[in-house]
The first five atom37 places (N, CA, C, CB, O) and aatype in JSON, in Angstrom:
{
  "aatype": [12, 18, 9, 9, 16, 11, 16, 10, 7, 13, 6, 0, 15, 8, 1, 10, 4, 18, 3, 3, 11, 15, 3, 11, 3, 2, 13, 9, 9, 13, 7, 11, 4, 0, 2, 10, 14, 15, 8, 7, 8, 15, 18, 11, 19, 11, 10, 13, 10, 11, 15, 3, 11, 10, 6, 3, 7, 12, 19, 16, 2, 13, 15, 3, 9, 1, 6, 9, 13, 2, 6, 1, 9, 18, 2, 18, 10, 3, 8, 5, 13, 10, 2, 3, 18, 9, 11, 7, 10, 16, 16, 0, 6, 1, 9, 0, 6, 17, 9, 18, 2, 3, 10, 6, 6, 8, 9, 14, 5, 10, 12, 15, 19, 6, 19, 17, 6, 16, 6, 16, 15, 15, 0, 10, 18, 16, 1, 6, 11, 4, 11, 11, 16, 2],
  "atom_mask": [
    [1, 1, 1, 1, 1],
    [1, 1, 1, 1, 1],
    [1, 1, 1, 1, 1],
    [1, 1, 1, 1, 1],
    [1, 1, 1, 1, 1],
    [1, 1, 1, 1, 1],
    [1, 1, 1, 1, 1],
    [1, 1, 1, 1, 1],
    [1, 1, 1, 0, 1],
    [1, 1, 1, 1, 1],
    [1, 1, 1, 1, 1],
    [1, 1, 1, 1, 1],
    [1, 1, 1, 1, 1],
    [1, 1, 1, 1, 1],
    [1, 1, 1, 1, 1],
    [1, 1, 1, 1, 1],
    [1, 1, 1, 1, 1],
    [1, 1, 1, 1, 1],
    [1, 1, 1, 1, 1],
    [1, 1, 1, 1, 1],
    [1, 1, 1, 1, 1],
    [1, 1, 1, 1, 1],
    [1, 1, 1, 1, 1],
    [1, 1, 1, 1, 1],
    [1, 1, 1, 1, 1],
    [1, 1, 1, 1, 1],
    [1, 1, 1, 1, 1],
    [1, 1, 1, 1, 1],
    [1, 1, 1, 1, 1],
    [1, 1, 1, 1, 1],
    [1, 1, 1, 0, 1],
    [1, 1, 1, 1, 1],
    [1, 1, 1, 1, 1],
    [1, 1, 1, 1, 1],
    [1, 1, 1, 1, 1],
    [1, 1, 1, 1, 1],
    [1, 1, 1, 1, 1],
    [1, 1, 1, 1, 1],
    [1, 1, 1, 1, 1],
    [1, 1, 1, 0, 1],
    [1, 1, 1, 1, 1],
    [1, 1, 1, 1, 1],
    [1, 1, 1, 1, 1],
    [1, 1, 1, 1, 1],
    [1, 1, 1, 1, 1],
    [1, 1, 1, 1, 1],
    [1, 1, 1, 1, 1],
    [1, 1, 1, 1, 1],
    [1, 1, 1, 1, 1],
    [1, 1, 1, 1, 1],
    [1, 1, 1, 1, 1],
    [1, 1, 1, 1, 1],
    [1, 1, 1, 1, 1],
    [1, 1, 1, 1, 1],
    [1, 1, 1, 1, 1],
    [1, 1, 1, 1, 1],
    [1, 1, 1, 0, 1],
    [1, 1, 1, 1, 1],
    [1, 1, 1, 1, 1],
    [1, 1, 1, 1, 1],
    [1, 1, 1, 1, 1],
    [1, 1, 1, 1, 1],
    [1, 1, 1, 1, 1],
    [1, 1, 1, 1, 1],
    [1, 1, 1, 1, 1],
    [1, 1, 1, 1, 1],
    [1, 1, 1, 1, 1],
    [1, 1, 1, 1, 1],
    [1, 1, 1, 1, 1],
    [1, 1, 1, 1, 1],
    [1, 1, 1, 1, 1],
    [1, 1, 1, 1, 1],
    [1, 1, 1, 1, 1],
    [1, 1, 1, 1, 1],
    [1, 1, 1, 1, 1],
    [1, 1, 1, 1, 1],
    [1, 1, 1, 1, 1],
    [1, 1, 1, 1, 1],
    [1, 1, 1, 1, 1],
    [1, 1, 1, 1, 1],
    [1, 1, 1, 1, 1],
    [1, 1, 1, 1, 1],
    [1, 1, 1, 1, 1],
    [1, 1, 1, 1, 1],
    [1, 1, 1, 1, 1],
    [1, 1, 1, 1, 1],
    [1, 1, 1, 1, 1],
    [1, 1, 1, 0, 1],
    [1, 1, 1, 1, 1],
    [1, 1, 1, 1, 1],
    [1, 1, 1, 1, 1],
    [1, 1, 1, 1, 1],
    [1, 1, 1, 1, 1],
    [1, 1, 1, 1, 1],
    [1, 1, 1, 1, 1],
    [1, 1, 1, 1, 1],
    [1, 1, 1, 1, 1],
    [1, 1, 1, 1, 1],
    [1, 1, 1, 1, 1],
    [1, 1, 1, 1, 1],
    [1, 1, 1, 1, 1],
    [1, 1, 1, 1, 1],
    [1, 1, 1, 1, 1],
    [1, 1, 1, 1, 1],
    [1, 1, 1, 1, 1],
    [1, 1, 1, 1, 1],
    [1, 1, 1, 1, 1],
    [1, 1, 1, 1, 1],
    [1, 1, 1, 1, 1],
    [1, 1, 1, 1, 1],
    [1, 1, 1, 1, 1],
    [1, 1, 1, 1, 1],
    [1, 1, 1, 1, 1],
    [1, 1, 1, 1, 1],
    [1, 1, 1, 1, 1],
    [1, 1, 1, 1, 1],
    [1, 1, 1, 1, 1],
    [1, 1, 1, 1, 1],
    [1, 1, 1, 1, 1],
    [1, 1, 1, 1, 1],
    [1, 1, 1, 1, 1],
    [1, 1, 1, 1, 1],
    [1, 1, 1, 1, 1],
    [1, 1, 1, 1, 1],
    [1, 1, 1, 1, 1],
    [1, 1, 1, 1, 1],
    [1, 1, 1, 1, 1],
    [1, 1, 1, 1, 1],
    [1, 1, 1, 1, 1],
    [1, 1, 1, 1, 1],
    [1, 1, 1, 1, 1],
    [1, 1, 1, 1, 1],
    [1, 1, 1, 1, 1],
    [1, 1, 1, 1, 1]
  ],
  "atom_positions": [
    [[-3.87, -22.49, -2.37], [-4.21, -21.72, -1.18], [-5.27, -20.7, -1.55], [-2.94, -21.03, -0.58], [-5.26, -20.13, -2.65]],
    [[-6.19, -20.48, -0.64], [-7.25, -19.49, -0.81], [-6.97, -18.31, 0.12], [-8.64, -20.1, -0.52], [-6.58, -18.5, 1.27]],
    [[-7.17, -17.11, -0.39], [-7.04, -15.9, 0.42], [-8.3, -15.07, 0.23], [-5.76, -15.08, 0.03], [-8.72, -14.8, -0.89]],
    [[-8.9, -14.67, 1.36], [-10.06, -13.78, 1.32], [-9.73, -12.54, 2.13], [-11.34, -14.49, 1.86], [-8.84, -12.55, 2.98]],
    [[-10.48, -11.48, 1.87], [-10.31, -10.24, 2.65], [-11.67, -9.76, 3.13], [-9.62, -9.14, 1.8], [-12.7, -10.02, 2.5]],
    [[-11.66, -9.07, 4.24], [-12.85, -8.43, 4.78], [-12.43, -7.04, 5.23], [-13.5, -9.26, 5.96], [-11.49, -6.9, 6.01]],
    [[-13.13, -6.02, 4.75], [-12.81, -4.64, 5.1], [-13.86, -4.11, 6.07], [-12.74, -3.75, 3.84], [-15.07, -4.2, 5.82]],
    [[-13.38, -3.57, 7.18], [-14.24, -3.03, 8.23], [-13.65, -1.69, 8.66], [-14.35, -4.02, 9.45], [-12.74, -1.19, 8.0]],
    [[-14.14, -1.11, 9.73], [-13.56, 0.16, 10.15], [-14.07, 0.63, 11.49], [0.0, 0.0, 0.0], [-14.94, 0.02, 12.1]],
    [[-13.49, 1.74, 11.94], [-13.9, 2.39, 13.18], [-13.39, 3.83, 13.16], [-13.37, 1.62, 14.43], [-12.5, 4.17, 12.39]],
    [[-13.97, 4.66, 14.0], [-13.58, 6.07, 14.15], [-12.84, 6.21, 15.48], [-14.83, 7.03, 14.1], [-13.3, 5.71, 16.5]],
    [[-11.7, 6.89, 15.46], [-10.95, 7.08, 16.7], [-9.96, 8.23, 16.55], [-10.21, 5.78, 17.1], [-9.68, 8.69, 15.45]],
    [[-9.44, 8.67, 17.69], [-8.42, 9.72, 17.68], [-7.13, 9.17, 18.29], [-8.9, 10.99, 18.44], [-7.14, 8.15, 18.99]],
    [[-6.05, 9.86, 18.02], [-4.76, 9.5, 18.61], [-3.84, 10.71, 18.56], [-4.12, 8.29, 17.87], [-4.14, 11.72, 17.92]],
    [[-2.74, 10.58, 19.23], [-1.69, 11.61, 19.21], [-0.36, 10.89, 19.16], [-1.78, 12.56, 20.45], [-0.09, 10.01, 19.98]],
    [[0.48, 11.27, 18.22], [1.82, 10.69, 18.15], [2.72, 11.47, 19.09], [2.37, 10.72, 16.69], [2.94, 12.67, 18.92]],
    [[3.24, 10.77, 20.08], [4.12, 11.42, 21.05], [4.86, 10.38, 21.87], [3.32, 12.37, 21.97], [4.39, 9.26, 22.06]],
    [[6.03, 10.77, 22.34], [6.76, 9.99, 23.32], [6.47, 10.6, 24.68], [8.31, 9.95, 23.02], [6.59, 11.82, 24.85]],
    [[6.08, 9.77, 25.64], [5.72, 10.27, 26.97], [6.89, 10.98, 27.67], [5.24, 9.13, 27.83], [6.67, 11.87, 28.49]],
    [[8.11, 10.58, 27.35], [9.26, 11.16, 28.03], [9.84, 12.39, 27.32], [10.33, 10.12, 28.17], [10.9, 12.89, 27.7]],
    [[9.14, 12.89, 26.29], [9.61, 14.07, 25.55], [8.64, 15.23, 25.79], [9.73, 13.76, 24.03], [7.47, 15.03, 26.11]],
    [[9.14, 16.42, 25.62], [8.32, 17.62, 25.76], [7.4, 17.77, 24.55], [9.21, 18.87, 25.94], [7.62, 17.15, 23.51]],
    [[6.37, 18.6, 24.68], [5.47, 18.86, 23.55], [6.27, 19.43, 22.37], [4.34, 19.85, 23.97], [6.0, 19.1, 21.22]],
    [[7.24, 20.3, 22.66], [8.06, 20.89, 21.61], [8.88, 19.82, 20.88], [9.0, 21.97, 22.2], [8.93, 19.8, 19.65]],
    [[9.51, 18.94, 21.65], [10.3, 17.86, 21.03], [9.42, 16.91, 20.22], [11.05, 17.07, 22.1], [9.8, 16.49, 19.13]],
    [[8.25, 16.58, 20.75], [7.34, 15.72, 20.01], [6.9, 16.38, 18.7], [6.12, 15.38, 20.86], [6.76, 15.7, 17.69]],
    [[6.69, 17.69, 18.73], [6.31, 18.39, 17.5], [7.45, 18.34, 16.47], [5.94, 19.86, 17.81], [7.2, 18.18, 15.28]],
    [[8.68, 18.46, 16.94], [9.83, 18.38, 16.03], [9.89, 17.0, 15.38], [11.15, 18.68, 16.8], [10.2, 16.89, 14.2]],
    [[9.6, 15.96, 16.14], [9.67, 14.58, 15.63], [8.47, 14.24, 14.75], [9.74, 13.59, 16.8], [8.65, 13.69, 13.66]],
    [[7.25, 14.56, 15.21], [6.03, 14.08, 14.56], [5.21, 15.14, 13.85], [5.18, 13.41, 15.57], [4.2, 14.83, 13.23]],
    [[5.63, 16.4, 13.94], [4.88, 17.46, 13.28], [3.5, 17.63, 13.89], [0.0, 0.0, 0.0], [3.32, 17.4, 15.09]],
    [[2.53, 18.03, 13.08], [1.19, 18.34, 13.58], [0.48, 17.13, 14.19], [0.35, 18.9, 12.47], [-0.5, 17.3, 14.92]],
    [[0.96, 15.92, 13.91], [0.35, 14.72, 14.52], [0.62, 14.64, 16.02], [0.88, 13.46, 13.83], [0.04, 13.81, 16.71]],
    [[1.52, 15.51, 16.53], [1.81, 15.55, 17.96], [1.02, 16.64, 18.68], [3.29, 15.77, 18.18], [1.1, 16.76, 19.9]],
    [[0.26, 17.43, 17.93], [-0.49, 18.53, 18.55], [-1.48, 18.04, 19.59], [-1.23, 19.33, 17.48], [-2.08, 16.97, 19.45]],
    [[-1.64, 18.85, 20.64], [-2.64, 18.56, 21.66], [-3.99, 19.09, 21.22], [-2.23, 19.17, 23.03], [-4.0, 20.1, 20.5]],
    [[-5.12, 18.51, 21.58], [-5.16, 17.3, 22.39], [-4.97, 16.03, 21.57], [-6.46, 17.23, 23.15], [-4.31, 15.09, 22.04]],
    [[-5.52, 15.97, 20.37], [-5.35, 14.8, 19.5], [-6.0, 15.12, 18.16], [-5.98, 13.5, 20.14], [-6.53, 16.21, 17.95]],
    [[-5.95, 14.16, 17.26], [-6.65, 14.29, 15.98], [-7.26, 12.93, 15.64], [-5.67, 14.77, 14.83], [-6.82, 11.91, 16.16]],
    [[-8.27, 12.94, 14.79], [-8.99, 11.7, 14.52], [-8.87, 11.21, 13.1], [0.0, 0.0, 0.0], [-8.45, 11.93, 12.19]],
    [[-9.25, 9.95, 12.93], [-9.26, 9.31, 11.62], [-10.49, 8.41, 11.5], [-7.96, 8.48, 11.4], [-11.04, 7.95, 12.5]],
    [[-10.89, 8.19, 10.29], [-11.85, 7.13, 9.97], [-11.0, 5.96, 9.52], [-12.92, 7.58, 8.85], [-10.68, 5.82, 8.34]],
    [[-10.64, 5.11, 10.47], [-9.75, 3.99, 10.17], [-10.48, 2.93, 9.36], [-9.19, 3.38, 11.47], [-11.62, 2.57, 9.66]],
    [[-9.8, 2.43, 8.33], [-10.3, 1.3, 7.56], [-9.37, 0.14, 7.89], [-10.35, 1.6, 6.0], [-8.14, 0.3, 7.87]],
    [[-9.95, -1.02, 8.19], [-9.17, -2.19, 8.56], [-9.5, -3.31, 7.58], [-9.46, -2.63, 10.02], [-10.66, -3.67, 7.4]],
    [[-8.46, -3.84, 6.95], [-8.64, -4.94, 6.0], [-7.98, -6.18, 6.59], [-8.04, -4.59, 4.59], [-6.78, -6.19, 6.84]],
    [[-8.78, -7.21, 6.8], [-8.29, -8.47, 7.32], [-8.05, -9.43, 6.17], [-9.29, -9.08, 8.35], [-8.9, -9.57, 5.28]],
    [[-6.9, -10.1, 6.17], [-6.56, -11.09, 5.16], [-6.57, -12.46, 5.83], [-5.17, -10.79, 4.5], [-5.89, -12.66, 6.84]],
    [[-7.33, -13.4, 5.28], [-7.41, -14.75, 5.82], [-6.99, -15.74, 4.74], [-8.84, -15.07, 6.34], [-7.29, -15.54, 3.56]],
    [[-6.3, -16.8, 5.15], [-5.87, -17.8, 4.16], [-6.17, -19.19, 4.67], [-4.37, -17.65, 3.85], [-6.24, -19.44, 5.87]],
    [[-6.34, -20.1, 3.72], [-6.58, -21.5, 4.05], [-6.18, -22.36, 2.85], [-8.06, -21.73, 4.44], [-6.33, -21.95, 1.7]],
    [[-5.69, -23.56, 3.14], [-5.36, -24.51, 2.08], [-6.6, -25.26, 1.58], [-4.32, -25.5, 2.57], [-6.58, -25.85, 0.5]],
    [[-7.66, -25.24, 2.38], [-8.87, -25.96, 2.01], [-10.1, -25.13, 2.36], [-8.93, -27.34, 2.7], [-10.04, -24.18, 3.14]],
    [[-11.21, -25.52, 1.78], [-12.48, -24.83, 2.01], [-13.37, -25.68, 2.91], [-13.19, -24.52, 0.68], [-13.43, -26.9, 2.77]],
    [[-14.05, -25.03, 3.82], [-15.08, -25.66, 4.64], [-16.42, -25.15, 4.15], [-14.87, -25.36, 6.18], [-16.66, -23.95, 4.15]],
    [[-17.29, -26.05, 3.72], [-18.58, -25.66, 3.17], [-18.43, -24.65, 2.03], [-19.46, -25.07, 4.27], [-19.24, -23.74, 1.88]],
    [[-17.37, -24.82, 1.22], [-17.17, -23.98, 0.05], [-16.55, -22.63, 0.31], [0.0, 0.0, 0.0], [-16.5, -21.79, -0.6]],
    [[-16.07, -22.38, 1.54], [-15.48, -21.06, 1.85], [-14.36, -21.19, 2.87], [-16.56, -20.11, 2.39], [-14.26, -22.19, 3.58]],
    [[-13.51, -20.18, 2.93], [-12.47, -20.12, 3.96], [-13.14, -19.97, 5.32], [-11.47, -18.94, 3.7], [-12.83, -20.7, 6.26]],
    [[-14.04, -19.02, 5.41], [-14.89, -18.81, 6.59], [-16.02, -17.89, 6.17], [-14.07, -18.21, 7.8], [-15.96, -17.27, 5.12]],
    [[-17.03, -17.81, 6.98], [-18.18, -16.97, 6.66], [-17.84, -15.5, 6.94], [-19.42, -17.41, 7.48], [-17.39, -15.16, 8.03]],
    [[-18.06, -14.65, 5.95], [-17.77, -13.22, 6.11], [-18.52, -12.61, 7.29], [-18.12, -12.47, 4.84], [-17.99, -11.73, 7.98]],
    [[-19.74, -13.04, 7.54], [-20.5, -12.48, 8.66], [-19.89, -12.87, 10.0], [-21.96, -12.93, 8.59], [-20.01, -12.12, 10.97]],
    [[-19.25, -14.04, 10.07], [-18.56, -14.43, 11.31], [-17.37, -13.51, 11.57], [-18.08, -15.89, 11.23], [-17.1, -13.14, 12.71]],
    [[-16.66, -13.14, 10.51], [-15.53, -12.22, 10.65], [-16.02, -10.88, 11.19], [-14.8, -12.03, 9.29], [-15.43, -10.33, 12.13]],
    [[-17.1, -10.36, 10.61], [-17.65, -9.08, 11.07], [-18.06, -9.16, 12.54], [-18.85, -8.67, 10.2], [-17.8, -8.23, 13.31]],
    [[-18.7, -10.23, 12.92], [-19.16, -10.38, 14.31], [-17.98, -10.38, 15.28], [-19.99, -11.67, 14.46], [-18.04, -9.72, 16.32]],
    [[-16.94, -11.12, 14.96], [-15.76, -11.16, 15.83], [-15.07, -9.8, 15.86], [-14.77, -12.25, 15.34], [-14.67, -9.33, 16.93]],
    [[-14.92, -9.15, 14.72], [-14.3, -7.83, 14.66], [-15.09, -6.83, 15.5], [-14.19, -7.34, 13.2], [-14.52, -6.07, 16.28]],
    [[-16.41, -6.82, 15.34], [-17.23, -5.88, 16.1], [-17.1, -6.1, 17.6], [-18.69, -5.99, 15.68], [-16.98, -5.15, 18.37]],
    [[-17.11, -7.36, 18.01], [-17.02, -7.68, 19.44], [-15.65, -7.35, 20.01], [-17.32, -9.14, 19.66], [-15.55, -6.8, 21.11]],
    [[-14.58, -7.67, 19.28], [-13.22, -7.55, 19.8], [-12.57, -6.18, 19.53], [-12.36, -8.62, 19.2], [-11.76, -5.72, 20.33]],
    [[-12.92, -5.54, 18.41], [-12.23, -4.31, 18.01], [-13.18, -3.12, 17.98], [-11.6, -4.49, 16.64], [-12.97, -2.15, 18.71]],
    [[-14.21, -3.18, 17.14], [-15.09, -2.03, 16.95], [-15.71, -1.57, 18.28], [-16.2, -2.37, 15.95], [-15.64, -0.38, 18.61]],
    [[-16.3, -2.47, 19.02], [-16.96, -2.09, 20.28], [-15.97, -1.58, 21.32], [-17.73, -3.26, 20.84], [-16.36, -0.91, 22.27]],
    [[-14.71, -1.89, 21.15], [-13.66, -1.52, 22.09], [-12.99, -0.2, 21.71], [-12.62, -2.62, 22.16], [-12.72, 0.63, 22.58]],
    [[-12.71, 0.01, 20.4], [-11.93, 1.16, 19.97], [-12.74, 2.29, 19.33], [-10.9, 0.72, 19.02], [-12.26, 3.42, 19.27]],
    [[-13.94, 2.01, 18.84], [-14.7, 3.04, 18.12], [-14.96, 4.26, 19.01], [-16.03, 2.47, 17.61], [-15.44, 4.12, 20.14]],
    [[-14.64, 5.44, 18.5], [-14.8, 6.73, 19.18], [-14.02, 6.8, 20.49], [-16.27, 6.98, 19.45], [-14.48, 7.37, 21.48]],
    [[-12.81, 6.21, 20.47], [-11.94, 6.25, 21.64], [-10.64, 6.97, 21.31], [-11.65, 4.81, 22.15], [-10.33, 7.2, 20.14]],
    [[-9.91, 7.33, 22.33], [-8.56, 7.89, 22.2], [-7.6, 6.71, 22.25], [-8.25, 8.96, 23.33], [-7.4, 6.13, 23.32]],
    [[-7.0, 6.35, 21.12], [-6.23, 5.12, 21.01], [-5.02, 5.05, 21.94], [-5.77, 4.95, 19.6], [-4.6, 3.96, 22.33]],
    [[-4.47, 6.19, 22.3], [-3.32, 6.21, 23.21], [-3.66, 5.57, 24.56], [-2.83, 7.65, 23.41], [-2.77, 5.09, 25.26]],
    [[-4.94, 5.56, 24.92], [-5.36, 4.94, 26.18], [-5.41, 3.42, 26.09], [-6.72, 5.47, 26.58], [-5.49, 2.75, 27.12]],
    [[-5.37, 2.86, 24.89], [-5.55, 1.42, 24.7], [-4.33, 0.72, 24.13], [-6.72, 1.18, 23.8], [-4.09, -0.45, 24.44]],
    [[-3.55, 1.41, 23.32], [-2.43, 0.79, 22.63], [-1.14, 1.38, 23.19], [-2.52, 1.0, 21.09], [-0.92, 2.59, 23.11]],
    [[-0.3, 0.52, 23.75], [0.95, 0.99, 24.35], [1.94, 1.42, 23.28], [1.58, -0.11, 25.24], [1.98, 0.85, 22.19]],
    [[2.72, 2.42, 23.59], [3.7, 2.94, 22.64], [3.05, 3.86, 21.64], [0.0, 0.0, 0.0], [1.94, 4.35, 21.85]],
    [[3.73, 4.1, 20.55], [3.21, 4.99, 19.52], [1.97, 4.38, 18.87], [4.28, 5.27, 18.46], [1.91, 3.18, 18.62]],
    [[0.99, 5.21, 18.61], [-0.25, 4.72, 17.98], [-0.2, 4.98, 16.48], [-1.5, 5.39, 18.6], [-1.09, 5.62, 15.91]],
    [[0.85, 4.48, 15.85], [0.97, 4.58, 14.41], [0.1, 3.52, 13.76], [2.46, 4.44, 13.97], [-0.35, 2.58, 14.42]],
    [[-0.14, 3.65, 12.47], [-0.91, 2.65, 11.74], [-0.25, 1.27, 11.86], [-1.06, 3.04, 10.25], [-0.94, 0.26, 11.95]],
    [[1.08, 1.24, 11.88], [1.81, -0.01, 12.02], [1.49, -0.69, 13.36], [3.31, 0.22, 11.9], [1.21, -1.88, 13.41]],
    [[1.54, 0.08, 14.43], [1.27, -0.46, 15.77], [-0.2, -0.86, 15.92], [1.64, 0.57, 16.85], [-0.5, -1.87, 16.57]],
    [[-1.1, -0.09, 15.34], [-2.53, -0.43, 15.41], [-2.79, -1.73, 14.67], [-3.4, 0.72, 14.82], [-3.55, -2.58, 15.15]],
    [[-2.17, -1.9, 13.5], [-2.34, -3.15, 12.74], [-1.82, -4.34, 13.55], [-1.61, -3.07, 11.38], [-2.47, -5.38, 13.6]],
    [[-0.67, -4.19, 14.17], [-0.11, -5.27, 15.0], [-1.02, -5.57, 16.19], [1.31, -4.89, 15.5], [-1.25, -6.73, 16.51]],
    [[-1.53, -4.53, 16.85], [-2.4, -4.69, 18.01], [-3.68, -5.44, 17.62], [-2.75, -3.31, 18.61], [-4.11, -6.35, 18.33]],
    [[-4.28, -5.06, 16.5], [-5.49, -5.74, 16.03], [-5.18, -7.2, 15.69], [-6.09, -5.02, 14.79], [-5.94, -8.09, 16.07]],
    [[-4.07, -7.45, 14.99], [-3.68, -8.81, 14.66], [-3.55, -9.65, 15.93], [-2.35, -8.82, 13.88], [-4.11, -10.74, 16.02]],
    [[-2.82, -9.14, 16.91], [-2.6, -9.88, 18.16], [-3.91, -10.18, 18.87], [-1.68, -9.1, 19.08], [-4.07, -11.24, 19.47]],
    [[-4.84, -9.25, 18.82], [-6.13, -9.46, 19.48], [-6.99, -10.49, 18.75], [-6.87, -8.14, 19.59], [-7.69, -11.27, 19.39]],
    [[-6.95, -10.49, 17.44], [-7.84, -11.34, 16.65], [-7.3, -12.73, 16.34], [-8.16, -10.67, 15.38], [-8.08, -13.63, 16.03]],
    [[-5.98, -12.94, 16.42], [-5.41, -14.17, 15.9], [-5.96, -15.44, 16.56], [-3.93, -14.14, 16.08], [-6.1, -16.45, 15.88]],
    [[-6.27, -15.42, 17.84], [-6.81, -16.63, 18.46], [-8.3, -16.82, 18.16], [-6.6, -16.58, 19.97], [-8.83, -17.92, 18.33]],
    [[-8.98, -15.78, 17.72], [-10.41, -15.85, 17.42], [-10.68, -16.11, 15.94], [-11.09, -14.56, 17.84], [-11.75, -16.58, 15.57]],
    [[-9.7, -15.8, 15.1], [-9.81, -16.04, 13.66], [-8.55, -16.82, 13.25], [-9.95, -14.68, 12.83], [-7.55, -16.22, 12.88]],
    [[-8.59, -18.15, 13.32], [-7.38, -18.95, 13.09], [-6.78, -18.79, 11.69], [-7.7, -20.4, 13.31], [-5.58, -19.01, 11.52]],
    [[-7.58, -18.41, 10.71], [-7.06, -18.27, 9.34], [-6.42, -16.9, 9.1], [-8.19, -18.48, 8.34], [-5.95, -16.63, 8.0]],
    [[-6.37, -16.04, 10.13], [-5.85, -14.69, 9.95], [-4.4, -14.72, 9.48], [-5.96, -13.89, 11.27], [-3.54, -15.35, 10.11]],
    [[-4.14, -14.04, 8.38], [-2.81, -13.99, 7.77], [-2.16, -12.63, 8.02], [-2.9, -14.28, 6.26], [-0.98, -12.55, 8.35]],
    [[-2.94, -11.54, 7.86], [-2.39, -10.2, 8.06], [-3.53, -9.21, 8.26], [-1.51, -9.78, 6.87], [-4.69, -9.48, 7.96]],
    [[-3.14, -8.04, 8.77], [-4.08, -6.95, 9.02], [-3.5, -5.69, 8.4], [-4.35, -6.76, 10.56], [-2.34, -5.34, 8.64]],
    [[-4.31, -5.0, 7.61], [-3.92, -3.72, 7.04], [-4.79, -2.63, 7.64], [-4.03, -3.73, 5.48], [-6.01, -2.77, 7.68]],
    [[-4.17, -1.56, 8.1], [-4.89, -0.43, 8.68], [-4.65, 0.79, 7.82], [-4.44, -0.17, 10.16], [-3.51, 1.2, 7.59]],
    [[-5.74, 1.37, 7.34], [-5.7, 2.6, 6.55], [-6.02, 3.76, 7.47], [-6.7, 2.55, 5.34], [-7.09, 3.82, 8.07]],
    [[-5.07, 4.69, 7.58], [-5.26, 5.88, 8.4], [-5.9, 7.0, 7.58], [-3.91, 6.36, 8.99], [-6.7, 7.79, 8.09]],
    [[-5.55, 7.04, 6.31], [-6.15, 7.99, 5.37], [-6.43, 7.22, 4.08], [-5.21, 9.24, 5.11], [-6.13, 6.03, 3.98]],
    [[-6.99, 7.89, 3.12], [-7.31, 7.25, 1.84], [-6.06, 6.78, 1.1], [-8.1, 8.22, 0.97], [-6.12, 5.88, 0.27]],
    [[-4.92, 7.4, 1.4], [-3.7, 7.07, 0.66], [-2.58, 6.47, 1.51], [-3.18, 8.31, 0.0], [-1.49, 6.21, 1.0]],
    [[-2.84, 6.24, 2.8], [-1.77, 5.76, 3.7], [-2.23, 4.58, 4.53], [-1.3, 6.89, 4.61], [-3.23, 4.67, 5.25]],
    [[-1.49, 3.47, 4.43], [-1.85, 2.29, 5.21], [-0.59, 1.57, 5.67], [-2.74, 1.34, 4.39], [0.51, 1.84, 5.19]],
    [[-0.79, 0.66, 6.61], [0.29, -0.21, 7.09], [-0.25, -1.62, 7.18], [0.84, 0.28, 8.48], [-1.4, -1.84, 7.59]],
    [[0.58, -2.59, 6.81], [0.2, -3.99, 6.83], [1.07, -4.72, 7.83], [0.34, -4.63, 5.42], [2.29, -4.57, 7.84]],
    [[0.42, -5.53, 8.7], [1.16, -6.34, 9.66], [0.86, -7.8, 9.41], [0.8, -5.96, 11.12], [-0.3, -8.19, 9.23]],
    [[1.91, -8.62, 9.38], [1.78, -10.06, 9.24], [2.86, -10.72, 10.08], [1.89, -10.49, 7.75], [3.87, -10.1, 10.39]],
    [[2.65, -11.97, 10.44], [3.66, -12.7, 11.21], [4.61, -13.47, 10.31], [2.99, -13.65, 12.18], [5.57, -14.08, 10.79]],
    [[4.35, -13.46, 9.02], [5.23, -14.19, 8.11], [6.61, -13.58, 8.11], [4.65, -14.21, 6.68], [6.76, -12.36, 8.12]],
    [[7.61, -14.42, 8.1], [9.0, -13.96, 8.14], [9.4, -13.36, 6.8], [9.93, -15.12, 8.5], [8.98, -13.82, 5.75]],
    [[10.21, -12.32, 6.86], [10.79, -11.72, 5.67], [12.02, -12.53, 5.25], [11.16, -10.23, 5.92], [12.79, -12.98, 6.1]],
    [[12.18, -12.7, 3.96], [13.37, -13.39, 3.46], [14.55, -12.44, 3.51], [13.15, -13.92, 2.01], [14.43, -11.26, 3.18]],
    [[15.68, -12.96, 3.93], [16.9, -12.15, 3.96], [17.42, -11.97, 2.54], [17.98, -12.81, 4.85], [17.43, -12.9, 1.74]],
    [[17.85, -10.75, 2.24], [18.45, -10.47, 0.94], [19.9, -10.08, 1.14], [17.67, -9.35, 0.19], [20.28, -9.56, 2.18]],
    [[20.69, -10.33, 0.13], [22.12, -9.97, 0.22], [22.35, -8.57, -0.27], [22.98, -10.95, -0.58], [23.49, -8.1, -0.27]]
  ]
}
């Protein structure tokens, strides 16, 4: 099996909050990430693609991945308030899942999406099942 990665990114803001909770309660739950109006990140997105075989010597062309990402994600989310686009909490986990769901039909080899919110914090989303442990 072959696995390739492509790292891209976008700039956006978000606020961690539950719509049915008060600002005070949200602050207790999420700390400063719940502060009004919002805060921003330079999000880094790493796409993982896999294939059992190569077409023309590659899993897919890296420039094709960038073009699809720019059309589907970057042009849509860059410099936006993510709470307006992603339902529920706009955590790195939810953003990774949202990007995966949007890209999976356009990039058939997509295996997982990792979203970096900061230099040291990321979340990875994949559809592969977790093995049960005893």
